[in-house]
PDB file of C-alpha atoms in Angstrom:
ATOM      1  CA  MET A   1     135.621-225.331  46.845  1.00 51.00           C
ATOM      2  CA  GLU A   2     133.620-226.865  44.042  1.00 51.00           C
ATOM      3  CA  THR A   3     130.533-224.948  42.910  1.00 60.00           C
ATOM      4  CA  LYS A   4     127.867-225.894  40.411  1.00 61.00           C
ATOM      5  CA  PHE A   5     126.507-223.340  37.970  1.00 73.00           C
ATOM      6  CA  MET A   6     124.869-225.913  35.670  1.00 72.00           C
ATOM      7  CA  ASP A   7     121.361-224.619  36.392  1.00 78.00           C
ATOM      8  CA  PHE A   8     122.143-221.282  34.750  1.00 84.00           C
ATOM      9  CA  ASN A   9     120.327-220.945  31.432  1.00 87.00           C
ATOM     10  CA  LEU A  10     122.099-218.542  29.089  1.00 90.00           C
ATOM     11  CA  LYS A  11     119.665-216.314  27.178  1.00 90.00           C
ATOM     12  CA  GLU A  12     121.704-213.565  25.554  1.00 89.00           C
ATOM     13  CA  ILE A  13     125.229-212.160  25.271  1.00 89.00           C
ATOM     14  CA  LEU A  14     124.770-208.503  26.128  1.00 90.00           C
ATOM     15  CA  LYS A  15     128.316-207.352  25.484  1.00 86.00           C
ATOM     16  CA  ASN A  16     131.643-208.993  24.649  1.00 86.00           C
ATOM     17  CA  VAL A  17     134.473-206.506  25.207  1.00 78.00           C
ATOM     18  CA  THR A  18     137.593-208.093  23.737  1.00 73.00           C
ATOM     19  CA  PRO A  19     140.187-205.486  24.864  1.00 67.00           C
ATOM     20  CA  GLU A  20     139.012-205.770  28.481  1.00 69.00           C
ATOM     21  CA  LYS A  21     138.507-209.552  28.331  1.00 80.00           C
ATOM     22  CA  LYS A  22     135.001-209.103  29.718  1.00 86.00           C
ATOM     23  CA  ILE A  23     131.673-210.583  28.679  1.00 90.00           C
ATOM     24  CA  ALA A  24     128.186-209.918  30.076  1.00 91.00           C
ATOM     25  CA  ILE A  25     125.464-212.565  29.808  1.00 92.00           C
ATOM     26  CA  ARG A  26     121.752-212.392  30.586  1.00 92.00           C
ATOM     27  CA  GLY A  27     120.094-215.572  31.796  1.00 91.00           C
ATOM     28  CA  LYS A  28     118.167-217.282  34.576  1.00 88.00           C
ATOM     29  CA  PHE A  29     118.828-219.918  37.203  1.00 80.00           C
ATOM     30  CA  SER A  30     116.332-222.699  36.644  1.00 75.00           C
ATOM     31  CA  ASN A  31     116.085-224.358  40.052  1.00 58.00           C
ATOM     32  CA  GLY A  32     116.914-221.664  42.572  1.00 48.00           C
ATOM     33  CA  SER A  33     119.967-223.522  43.913  1.00 44.00           C
ATOM     34  CA  LYS A  34     121.809-220.234  44.378  1.00 47.00           C
ATOM     35  CA  ASP A  35     118.981-218.634  46.371  1.00 47.00           C
ATOM     36  CA  THR A  36     117.797-216.845  43.243  1.00 44.00           C
ATOM     37  CA  ASN A  37     114.446-215.603  42.039  1.00 48.00           C
ATOM     38  CA  GLU A  38     113.384-217.770  39.110  1.00 49.00           C
ATOM     39  CA  SER A  39     111.026-215.139  37.698  1.00 54.00           C
ATOM     40  CA  GLU A  40     113.702-212.450  37.270  1.00 76.00           C
ATOM     41  CA  ASP A  41     116.732-212.056  35.055  1.00 87.00           C
ATOM     42  CA  THR A  42     120.227-212.770  36.289  1.00 91.00           C
ATOM     43  CA  LEU A  43     123.271-210.910  35.023  1.00 92.00           C
ATOM     44  CA  VAL A  44     126.575-212.804  34.870  1.00 91.00           C
ATOM     45  CA  VAL A  45     129.783-210.953  34.019  1.00 90.00           C
ATOM     46  CA  LEU A  46     132.980-212.891  33.324  1.00 89.00           C
ATOM     47  CA  GLU A  47     136.381-211.177  33.348  1.00 87.00           C
ATOM     48  CA  ARG A  48     139.910-212.435  32.685  1.00 81.00           C
ATOM     49  CA  LYS A  49     143.369-210.893  32.844  1.00 69.00           C
ATOM     50  CA  LEU A  50     145.751-212.620  30.459  1.00 66.00           C
ATOM     51  CA  GLU A  51     146.025-211.104  26.970  1.00 55.00           C
ATOM     52  CA  GLU A  52     145.247-214.397  25.235  1.00 56.00           C
ATOM     53  CA  SER A  53     142.204-215.082  27.411  1.00 65.00           C
ATOM     54  CA  LYS A  54     139.364-213.949  25.149  1.00 74.00           C
ATOM     55  CA  PHE A  55     135.745-215.052  25.438  1.00 83.00           C
ATOM     56  CA  SER A  56     133.846-216.804  22.698  1.00 81.00           C
ATOM     57  CA  GLY A  57     130.766-215.075  21.335  1.00 83.00           C
ATOM     58  CA  ASP A  58     129.023-218.441  20.963  1.00 85.00           C
ATOM     59  CA  LEU A  59     126.482-219.182  23.720  1.00 86.00           C
ATOM     60  CA  SER A  60     126.860-222.954  23.345  1.00 86.00           C
ATOM     61  CA  LEU A  61     130.644-222.758  23.798  1.00 85.00           C
ATOM     62  CA  LEU A  62     130.289-220.480  26.823  1.00 85.00           C
ATOM     63  CA  LYS A  63     127.769-222.858  28.356  1.00 84.00           C
ATOM     64  CA  LYS A  64     130.050-225.839  27.775  1.00 82.00           C
ATOM     65  CA  LYS A  65     133.084-224.117  29.324  1.00 81.00           C
ATOM     66  CA  PHE A  66     131.539-222.373  32.341  1.00 82.00           C
ATOM     67  CA  PHE A  67     128.074-223.785  33.007  1.00 82.00           C
ATOM     68  CA  THR A  68     128.128-227.514  32.191  1.00 77.00           C
ATOM     69  CA  ASN A  69     130.437-229.127  34.749  1.00 71.00           C
ATOM     70  CA  PRO A  70     131.199-228.351  38.392  1.00 68.00           C
ATOM     71  CA  ILE A  71     134.114-225.910  38.628  1.00 75.00           C
ATOM     72  CA  SER A  72     136.376-224.741  41.424  1.00 78.00           C
ATOM     73  CA  ALA A  73     135.118-221.384  42.685  1.00 81.00           C
ATOM     74  CA  GLU A  74     136.174-219.160  45.561  1.00 83.00           C
ATOM     75  CA  LYS A  75     133.570-216.652  46.727  1.00 84.00           C
ATOM     76  CA  VAL A  76     135.349-213.312  47.234  1.00 85.00           C
ATOM     77  CA  PHE A  77     132.405-210.959  47.747  1.00 85.00           C
ATOM     78  CA  ASN A  78     128.676-210.995  48.395  1.00 83.00           C
ATOM     79  CA  ASN A  79     125.816-208.802  49.560  1.00 82.00           C
ATOM     80  CA  ASP A  80     122.041-209.132  49.270  1.00 76.00           C
ATOM     81  CA  CYS A  81     122.013-208.968  45.441  1.00 80.00           C
ATOM     82  CA  LEU A  82     125.606-209.468  44.238  1.00 86.00           C
ATOM     83  CA  GLU A  83     128.130-212.291  44.407  1.00 88.00           C
ATOM     84  CA  LYS A  84     131.682-212.490  43.035  1.00 88.00           C
ATOM     85  CA  TYR A  85     133.764-215.617  42.508  1.00 87.00           C
ATOM     86  CA  HIS A  86     137.264-216.482  41.371  1.00 85.00           C
ATOM     87  CA  LEU A  87     136.987-219.503  39.080  1.00 83.00           C
ATOM     88  CA  SER A  88     139.842-221.916  38.436  1.00 78.00           C
ATOM     89  CA  LEU A  89     139.445-223.840  35.198  1.00 74.00           C
ATOM     90  CA  ASP A  90     141.274-227.074  34.411  1.00 66.00           C
ATOM     91  CA  GLY A  91     144.356-226.598  32.244  1.00 61.00           C
ATOM     92  CA  GLU A  92     144.413-222.801  32.541  1.00 65.00           C
ATOM     93  CA  SER A  93     146.784-220.643  34.579  1.00 58.00           C
ATOM     94  CA  ASP A  94     144.566-217.549  34.338  1.00 60.00           C
ATOM     95  CA  PHE A  95     141.622-217.295  36.737  1.00 70.00           C
ATOM     96  CA  THR A  96     138.237-215.933  35.718  1.00 83.00           C
ATOM     97  CA  THR A  97     136.227-213.548  37.870  1.00 86.00           C
ATOM     98  CA  MET A  98     132.500-214.240  37.778  1.00 88.00           C
ATOM     99  CA  THR A  99     130.045-211.615  39.012  1.00 89.00           C
ATOM    100  CA  VAL A 100     126.473-212.803  39.566  1.00 90.00           C
ATOM    101  CA  ARG A 101     123.747-210.204  40.094  1.00 90.00           C
ATOM    102  CA  ASN A 102     120.342-211.585  40.977  1.00 86.00           C
ATOM    103  CA  PRO A 103     117.872-210.186  40.557  1.00 85.00           C
ATOM    104  CA  ALA A 104     119.202-207.968  37.791  1.00 87.00           C
ATOM    105  CA  SER A 105     117.048-204.934  37.091  1.00 82.00           C
ATOM    106  CA  ARG A 106     116.400-203.514  33.647  1.00 78.00           C
ATOM    107  CA  LYS A 107     118.975-200.843  34.498  1.00 76.00           C
ATOM    108  CA  HIS A 108     121.655-203.434  35.277  1.00 83.00           C
ATOM    109  CA  ILE A 109     120.940-205.293  32.045  1.00 84.00           C
ATOM    110  CA  GLU A 110     120.857-202.211  29.849  1.00 77.00           C
ATOM    111  CA  GLN A 111     124.171-200.858  31.111  1.00 78.00           C
ATOM    112  CA  PHE A 112     125.820-203.556  29.000  1.00 81.00           C
ATOM    113  CA  LYS A 113     123.817-202.822  25.859  1.00 74.00           C
ATOM    114  CA  GLU A 114     124.898-200.273  23.297  1.00 69.00           C
ATOM    115  CA  PRO A 115     123.375-197.050  24.612  1.00 65.00           C
ATOM    116  CA  LYS A 116     121.586-194.246  22.840  1.00 70.00           C
ATOM    117  CA  PHE A 117     122.392-191.166  24.870  1.00 76.00           C
ATOM    118  CA  PHE A 118     120.073-188.290  25.683  1.00 82.00           C
ATOM    119  CA  LEU A 119     121.452-185.207  27.409  1.00 86.00           C
ATOM    120  CA  ILE A 120     118.989-183.148  29.423  1.00 90.00           C
ATOM    121  CA  GLU A 121     119.453-179.763  31.009  1.00 93.00           C
ATOM    122  CA  GLU A 122     117.731-180.496  34.296  1.00 95.00           C
ATOM    123  CA  THR A 123     116.389-177.226  35.678  1.00 96.00           C
ATOM    124  CA  PRO A 124     115.131-177.079  39.286  1.00 97.00           C
ATOM    125  CA  GLU A 125     111.629-177.301  37.814  1.00 97.00           C
ATOM    126  CA  LEU A 126     112.452-180.472  35.869  1.00 96.00           C
ATOM    127  CA  TYR A 127     113.980-181.965  38.989  1.00 97.00           C
ATOM    128  CA  GLU A 128     110.855-181.281  41.059  1.00 97.00           C
ATOM    129  CA  GLU A 129     108.347-182.296  38.383  1.00 96.00           C
ATOM    130  CA  VAL A 130     110.077-185.253  36.705  1.00 95.00           C
ATOM    131  CA  THR A 131     113.190-186.564  38.475  1.00 95.00           C
ATOM    132  CA  LEU A 132     112.039-186.381  42.099  1.00 96.00           C
ATOM    133  CA  PRO A 133     108.727-188.236  41.574  1.00 94.00           C
ATOM    134  CA  VAL A 134     110.684-191.094  39.978  1.00 90.00           C
ATOM    135  CA  ILE A 135     113.063-191.209  42.949  1.00 92.00           C
ATOM    136  CA  LYS A 136     110.175-191.285  45.422  1.00 91.00           C
ATOM    137  CA  LYS A 137     108.621-194.274  43.649  1.00 90.00           C
ATOM    138  CA  LYS A 138     111.744-196.407  44.087  1.00 86.00           C
ATOM    139  CA  PRO A 139     111.213-199.180  46.654  1.00 84.00           C
ATOM    140  CA  LYS A 140     113.232-199.029  49.850  1.00 80.00           C
ATOM    141  CA  LYS A 141     114.790-202.398  49.072  1.00 81.00           C
ATOM    142  CA  HIS A 142     116.943-200.852  46.334  1.00 81.00           C
ATOM    143  CA  LYS A 143     118.998-199.233  49.138  1.00 89.00           C
ATOM    144  CA  LYS A 144     119.076-202.228  51.476  1.00 91.00           C
ATOM    145  CA  TRP A 145     122.728-202.930  50.680  1.00 92.00           C
ATOM    146  CA  ILE A 146     123.566-199.353  51.758  1.00 95.00           C
ATOM    147  CA  TYR A 147     121.696-199.595  55.057  1.00 94.00           C
ATOM    148  CA  ASP A 148     123.344-202.971  55.743  1.00 95.00           C
ATOM    149  CA  ILE A 149     126.765-201.333  55.353  1.00 96.00           C
ATOM    150  CA  LEU A 150     125.893-198.317  57.504  1.00 97.00           C
ATOM    151  CA  GLU A 151     124.514-200.571  60.249  1.00 96.00           C
ATOM    152  CA  GLY A 152     127.543-202.859  60.197  1.00 96.00           C
ATOM    153  CA  LYS A 153     125.556-205.856  58.960  1.00 94.00           C
ATOM    154  CA  ALA A 154     127.425-206.438  55.702  1.00 91.00           C
ATOM    155  CA  GLU A 155     130.861-206.062  54.078  1.00 92.00           C
ATOM    156  CA  VAL A 156     132.492-205.220  57.404  1.00 95.00           C
ATOM    157  CA  ASP A 157     135.828-206.587  56.186  1.00 94.00           C
ATOM    158  CA  ARG A 158     135.800-204.080  53.293  1.00 95.00           C
ATOM    159  CA  VAL A 159     135.359-200.972  55.458  1.00 97.00           C
ATOM    160  CA  ILE A 160     138.395-198.661  55.475  1.00 97.00           C
ATOM    161  CA  PHE A 161     137.089-195.924  57.774  1.00 98.00           C
ATOM    162  CA  ASN A 162     133.968-195.420  59.879  1.00 98.00           C
ATOM    163  CA  ASP A 163     132.659-192.196  61.407  1.00 98.00           C
ATOM    164  CA  ASN A 164     129.470-192.759  63.422  1.00 97.00           C
ATOM    165  CA  ASP A 165     128.358-189.125  63.755  1.00 97.00           C
ATOM    166  CA  GLU A 166     124.739-188.933  62.534  1.00 95.00           C
ATOM    167  CA  LYS A 167     125.191-185.560  60.803  1.00 96.00           C
ATOM    168  CA  THR A 168     128.783-185.526  59.547  1.00 98.00           C
ATOM    169  CA  GLY A 169     129.694-189.209  59.660  1.00 98.00           C
ATOM    170  CA  PHE A 170     130.207-191.686  56.827  1.00 98.00           C
ATOM    171  CA  VAL A 171     131.504-195.146  56.022  1.00 98.00           C
ATOM    172  CA  LEU A 172     134.429-195.430  53.611  1.00 98.00           C
ATOM    173  CA  ILE A 173     134.289-198.829  51.940  1.00 98.00           C
ATOM    174  CA  LYS A 174     135.851-200.613  48.984  1.00 96.00           C
ATOM    175  CA  ASP A 175     133.561-200.507  45.968  1.00 92.00           C
ATOM    176  CA  SER A 176     132.239-203.919  44.935  1.00 85.00           C
ATOM    177  CA  ASP A 177     134.132-203.597  41.625  1.00 80.00           C
ATOM    178  CA  TRP A 178     137.517-203.276  43.363  1.00 86.00           C
ATOM    179  CA  LEU A 179     138.654-206.720  44.448  1.00 76.00           C
ATOM    180  CA  ASP A 180     142.362-206.995  43.706  1.00 76.00           C
ATOM    181  CA  ASP A 181     143.645-204.094  45.889  1.00 83.00           C
ATOM    182  CA  ASP A 182     145.648-202.797  42.923  1.00 85.00           C
ATOM    183  CA  LYS A 183     146.293-199.175  43.926  1.00 89.00           C
ATOM    184  CA  GLU A 184     146.118-197.973  40.323  1.00 85.00           C
ATOM    185  CA  ASN A 185     142.502-199.148  40.221  1.00 85.00           C
ATOM    186  CA  LEU A 186     141.588-197.863  43.687  1.00 93.00           C
ATOM    187  CA  ASN A 187     137.836-197.387  43.949  1.00 93.00           C
ATOM    188  CA  LEU A 188     136.159-196.522  47.259  1.00 96.00           C
ATOM    189  CA  LEU A 189     132.776-195.174  48.287  1.00 97.00           C
ATOM    190  CA  ALA A 190     132.116-192.775  51.150  1.00 98.00           C
ATOM    191  CA  ILE A 191     128.496-193.396  52.148  1.00 98.00           C
ATOM    192  CA  ALA A 192     126.986-190.574  54.205  1.00 98.00           C
ATOM    193  CA  ARG A 193     125.040-191.395  57.355  1.00 97.00           C
ATOM    194  CA  ASN A 194     122.904-188.324  56.708  1.00 95.00           C
ATOM    195  CA  ASP A 195     119.860-189.546  54.747  1.00 92.00           C
ATOM    196  CA  LEU A 196     120.245-187.381  51.626  1.00 97.00           C
ATOM    197  CA  LYS A 197     119.327-188.505  48.125  1.00 96.00           C
ATOM    198  CA  SER A 198     121.833-186.647  45.932  1.00 97.00           C
ATOM    199  CA  ILE A 199     123.709-183.373  45.449  1.00 98.00           C
ATOM    200  CA  ARG A 200     120.342-181.720  44.668  1.00 98.00           C
ATOM    201  CA  GLU A 201     119.559-181.741  48.407  1.00 98.00           C
ATOM    202  CA  LEU A 202     122.883-180.271  49.542  1.00 98.00           C
ATOM    203  CA  ASN A 203     122.992-176.799  51.048  1.00 98.00           C
ATOM    204  CA  GLY A 204     125.062-174.720  53.439  1.00 98.00           C
ATOM    205  CA  THR A 205     124.124-176.818  56.452  1.00 98.00           C
ATOM    206  CA  HIS A 206     125.887-179.813  54.892  1.00 98.00           C
ATOM    207  CA  LEU A 207     129.321-178.195  54.495  1.00 98.00           C
ATOM    208  CA  PRO A 208     130.663-179.872  57.687  1.00 98.00           C
ATOM    209  CA  LEU A 209     129.622-183.274  56.259  1.00 98.00           C
ATOM    210  CA  LEU A 210     131.226-182.615  52.870  1.00 98.00           C
ATOM    211  CA  LYS A 211     134.455-181.278  54.344  1.00 98.00           C
ATOM    212  CA  ASN A 212     134.666-184.218  56.734  1.00 98.00           C
ATOM    213  CA  ILE A 213     134.274-186.710  53.880  1.00 98.00           C
ATOM    214  CA  LYS A 214     136.957-184.921  51.862  1.00 98.00           C
ATOM    215  CA  GLU A 215     139.483-184.540  54.664  1.00 98.00           C
ATOM    216  CA  ALA A 216     138.939-187.681  56.740  1.00 98.00           C
ATOM    217  CA  GLY A 217     138.442-189.857  53.648  1.00 98.00           C
ATOM    218  CA  SER A 218     141.656-188.615  52.028  1.00 98.00           C
ATOM    219  CA  LYS A 219     143.582-189.072  55.272  1.00 98.00           C
ATOM    220  CA  ALA A 220     142.337-192.658  55.683  1.00 98.00           C
ATOM    221  CA  ILE A 221     143.367-193.516  52.113  1.00 97.00           C
ATOM    222  CA  LYS A 222     146.821-191.951  52.595  1.00 97.00           C
ATOM    223  CA  GLU A 223     147.350-193.972  55.780  1.00 97.00           C
ATOM    224  CA  LYS A 224     146.031-197.232  54.304  1.00 96.00           C
ATOM    225  CA  TYR A 225     147.377-197.098  50.736  1.00 96.00           C
ATOM    226  CA  GLY A 226     149.953-194.312  50.707  1.00 96.00           C
ATOM    227  CA  ILE A 227     148.063-192.381  48.017  1.00 95.00           C
ATOM    228  CA  PRO A 228     147.987-188.606  48.644  1.00 96.00           C
ATOM    229  CA  ALA A 229     144.868-186.492  48.085  1.00 96.00           C
ATOM    230  CA  GLU A 230     146.329-184.892  44.953  1.00 95.00           C
ATOM    231  CA  ASN A 231     146.296-188.300  43.267  1.00 95.00           C
ATOM    232  CA  LEU A 232     142.616-188.920  44.006  1.00 95.00           C
ATOM    233  CA  ARG A 233     139.529-188.097  42.018  1.00 93.00           C
ATOM    234  CA  ILE A 234     136.907-187.340  44.685  1.00 96.00           C
ATOM    235  CA  CYS A 235     133.495-186.761  43.201  1.00 95.00           C
ATOM    236  CA  PHE A 236     129.764-187.275  43.081  1.00 96.00           C
ATOM    237  CA  HIS A 237     127.951-188.808  40.135  1.00 94.00           C
ATOM    238  CA  TYR A 238     124.754-187.123  39.011  1.00 94.00           C
ATOM    239  CA  LEU A 239     122.483-188.782  38.236  1.00 91.00           C
ATOM    240  CA  PRO A 240     123.764-191.290  40.813  1.00 91.00           C
ATOM    241  CA  SER A 241     123.440-195.047  40.571  1.00 85.00           C
ATOM    242  CA  SER A 242     121.809-195.166  44.033  1.00 90.00           C
ATOM    243  CA  TYR A 243     119.805-192.363  45.605  1.00 94.00           C
ATOM    244  CA  HIS A 244     121.632-192.209  48.908  1.00 96.00           C
ATOM    245  CA  LEU A 245     124.374-189.602  49.087  1.00 98.00           C
ATOM    246  CA  HIS A 246     127.782-191.131  48.413  1.00 98.00           C
ATOM    247  CA  VAL A 247     131.160-189.897  47.196  1.00 98.00           C
ATOM    248  CA  HIS A 248     133.530-191.768  44.873  1.00 95.00           C
ATOM    249  CA  PHE A 249     137.238-191.914  45.690  1.00 96.00           C
ATOM    250  CA  ALA A 250     139.309-193.213  42.764  1.00 93.00           C
ATOM    251  CA  HIS A 251     142.925-193.118  41.705  1.00 90.00           C
ATOM    252  CA  PHE A 252     143.198-190.221  39.272  1.00 81.00           C
ATOM    253  CA  THR A 253     144.181-191.929  36.024  1.00 70.00           C
ATOM    254  CA  ALA A 254     143.249-190.926  32.491  1.00 48.00           C
ATOM    255  CA  ASP A 255     141.550-194.277  31.966  1.00 56.00           C
ATOM    256  CA  ASN A 256     138.925-194.039  34.694  1.00 55.00           C
ATOM    257  CA  THR A 257     138.426-190.273  34.332  1.00 53.00           C
ATOM    258  CA  GLU A 258     137.162-190.423  30.760  1.00 48.00           C
ATOM    259  CA  ARG A 259     134.485-193.003  31.456  1.00 54.00           C
ATOM    260  CA  VAL A 260     132.273-190.846  33.654  1.00 61.00           C
ATOM    261  CA  VAL A 261     133.225-187.296  32.705  1.00 70.00           C
ATOM    262  CA  ASP A 262     129.635-186.283  31.892  1.00 76.00           C
ATOM    263  CA  ARG A 263     128.439-187.340  35.372  1.00 85.00           C
ATOM    264  CA  ILE A 264     131.281-186.001  37.519  1.00 92.00           C
ATOM    265  CA  HIS A 265     130.821-183.271  40.103  1.00 96.00           C
ATOM    266  CA  LEU A 266     134.112-182.899  41.966  1.00 96.00           C
ATOM    267  CA  LEU A 267     133.629-182.714  45.729  1.00 98.00           C
ATOM    268  CA  ALA A 268     135.943-179.696  46.017  1.00 98.00           C
ATOM    269  CA  ARG A 269     133.864-177.842  43.417  1.00 97.00           C
ATOM    270  CA  VAL A 270     130.596-178.776  45.125  1.00 98.00           C
ATOM    271  CA  ILE A 271     131.941-177.396  48.405  1.00 98.00           C
ATOM    272  CA  ASN A 272     133.071-174.199  46.674  1.00 98.00           C
ATOM    273  CA  ASN A 273     129.719-173.719  44.930  1.00 98.00           C
ATOM    274  CA  ILE A 274     127.830-174.065  48.222  1.00 98.00           C
ATOM    275  CA  GLU A 275     130.205-171.679  49.980  1.00 98.00           C
ATOM    276  CA  LEU A 276     129.491-169.092  47.274  1.00 98.00           C
ATOM    277  CA  MET A 277     125.735-169.778  47.296  1.00 98.00           C
ATOM    278  CA  PRO A 278     124.298-172.013  50.051  1.00 98.00           C
ATOM    279  CA  ASP A 279     121.311-173.085  47.932  1.00 98.00           C
ATOM    280  CA  TYR A 280     123.315-173.460  44.703  1.00 98.00           C
ATOM    281  CA  TYR A 281     122.108-176.996  43.982  1.00 98.00           C
ATOM    282  CA  GLN A 282     118.479-176.037  44.479  1.00 98.00           C
ATOM    283  CA  LYS A 283     118.874-173.282  41.852  1.00 98.00           C
ATOM    284  CA  ALA A 284     121.373-174.720  39.382  1.00 97.00           C
ATOM    285  CA  THR A 285     120.655-176.303  36.023  1.00 97.00           C
ATOM    286  CA  LEU A 286     122.519-179.622  35.905  1.00 96.00           C
ATOM    287  CA  THR A 287     123.224-181.578  32.749  1.00 92.00           C
ATOM    288  CA  ILE A 288     122.150-185.189  33.132  1.00 89.00           C
ATOM    289  CA  ARG A 289     122.406-188.161  30.824  1.00 82.00           C
ATOM    290  CA  HIS A 290     119.943-190.907  30.070  1.00 76.00           C
ATOM    291  CA  CYS A 291     120.811-193.832  27.848  1.00 66.00           C
ATOM    292  CA  LYS A 292     117.381-195.231  27.084  1.00 65.00           C
ATOM    293  CA  ASP A 293     114.140-193.880  25.676  1.00 67.00           C
ATOM    294  CA  LYS A 294     112.061-194.975  28.664  1.00 73.00           C
ATOM    295  CA  THR A 295     113.798-192.706  31.171  1.00 81.00           C
ATOM    296  CA  TYR A 296     114.234-189.825  28.728  1.00 84.00           C
ATOM    297  CA  LYS A 297     110.592-189.763  27.583  1.00 87.00           C
ATOM    298  CA  PRO A 298     109.084-188.272  30.807  1.00 90.00           C
ATOM    299  CA  TYR A 299     111.317-185.204  30.388  1.00 91.00           C
ATOM    300  CA  GLN A 300     110.405-184.936  26.727  1.00 89.00           C
ATOM    301  CA  ASP A 301     106.684-185.274  27.477  1.00 91.00           C
ATOM    302  CA  TYR A 302     106.808-182.670  30.256  1.00 92.00           C
ATOM    303  CA  LEU A 303     108.626-180.135  28.085  1.00 90.00           C
ATOM    304  CA  LYS A 304     106.233-180.708  25.175  1.00 91.00           C
ATOM    305  CA  LYS A 305     103.218-180.265  27.441  1.00 91.00           C
ATOM    306  CA  LYS A 306     104.677-177.100  28.947  1.00 90.00           C
ATOM    307  CA  LYS A 307     105.403-175.661  25.508  1.00 90.00           C
ATOM    308  CA  ALA A 308     101.884-176.448  24.313  1.00 90.00           C
ATOM    309  CA  THR A 309     100.290-174.661  27.265  1.00 82.00           C
TER     310      THR A 309
END
């Protein structure tokens, strides 16, 4: 099919990663032809596969190549805020994957900017006084895509396994970043039906849920892709990207392990910790990472105020 992206106004190249043949661009759609919000930023990420397929760092050249003329585009994924296309460009054998996120939050934009990291030892007190109030202020719409999946309203064709039990059930679904079904890049999410925010809320009563995710999820992946549990990295991220309890299943390769090592909490270890101490995650100090001043400052301000008093 032919799709027009000419109404996309490029504002800024956020990141151009030559080795990965990936470029992230901030901009806006000017006339709302893609059901977009004109007042908010849009994030477009272009990715290619062939070694010689690099992206120019010149906005005018990018606009001319990808956003000036109608191009052939196949939509391969969409939910309420994300769309993915395979683009076929004239005279090129390599296809380009275009990811369009609209609206793109400040968090989505900043993940492609060079970060300045802040590590925080989040005590239970810091969680209650700083982290939790921020979570509670988040609008419900930021989890709409999760509820749509759990209710069978979206991405049904990407679901690998579904357990409908309200307490121990979950949906195992392909992550939106995994489109090519390459087993080496396997990336799945197990989204709990139990309405928990993160590992901070886990206790002894949730062991049946955690063990079910580990065992049933691993079994489903073995049956579907032939990958045994010992070749999977099964973990939580903390802080998570979305505050609804979910577990990451990924092929255990050195490449994807290094990228998130400071956020990983292996599911097997979480289960063991809770078996040793049912309220472990209500008592533990967890190291968390922030990569911008705005989200780090509330912790800094709280600690300064506490020290002063």
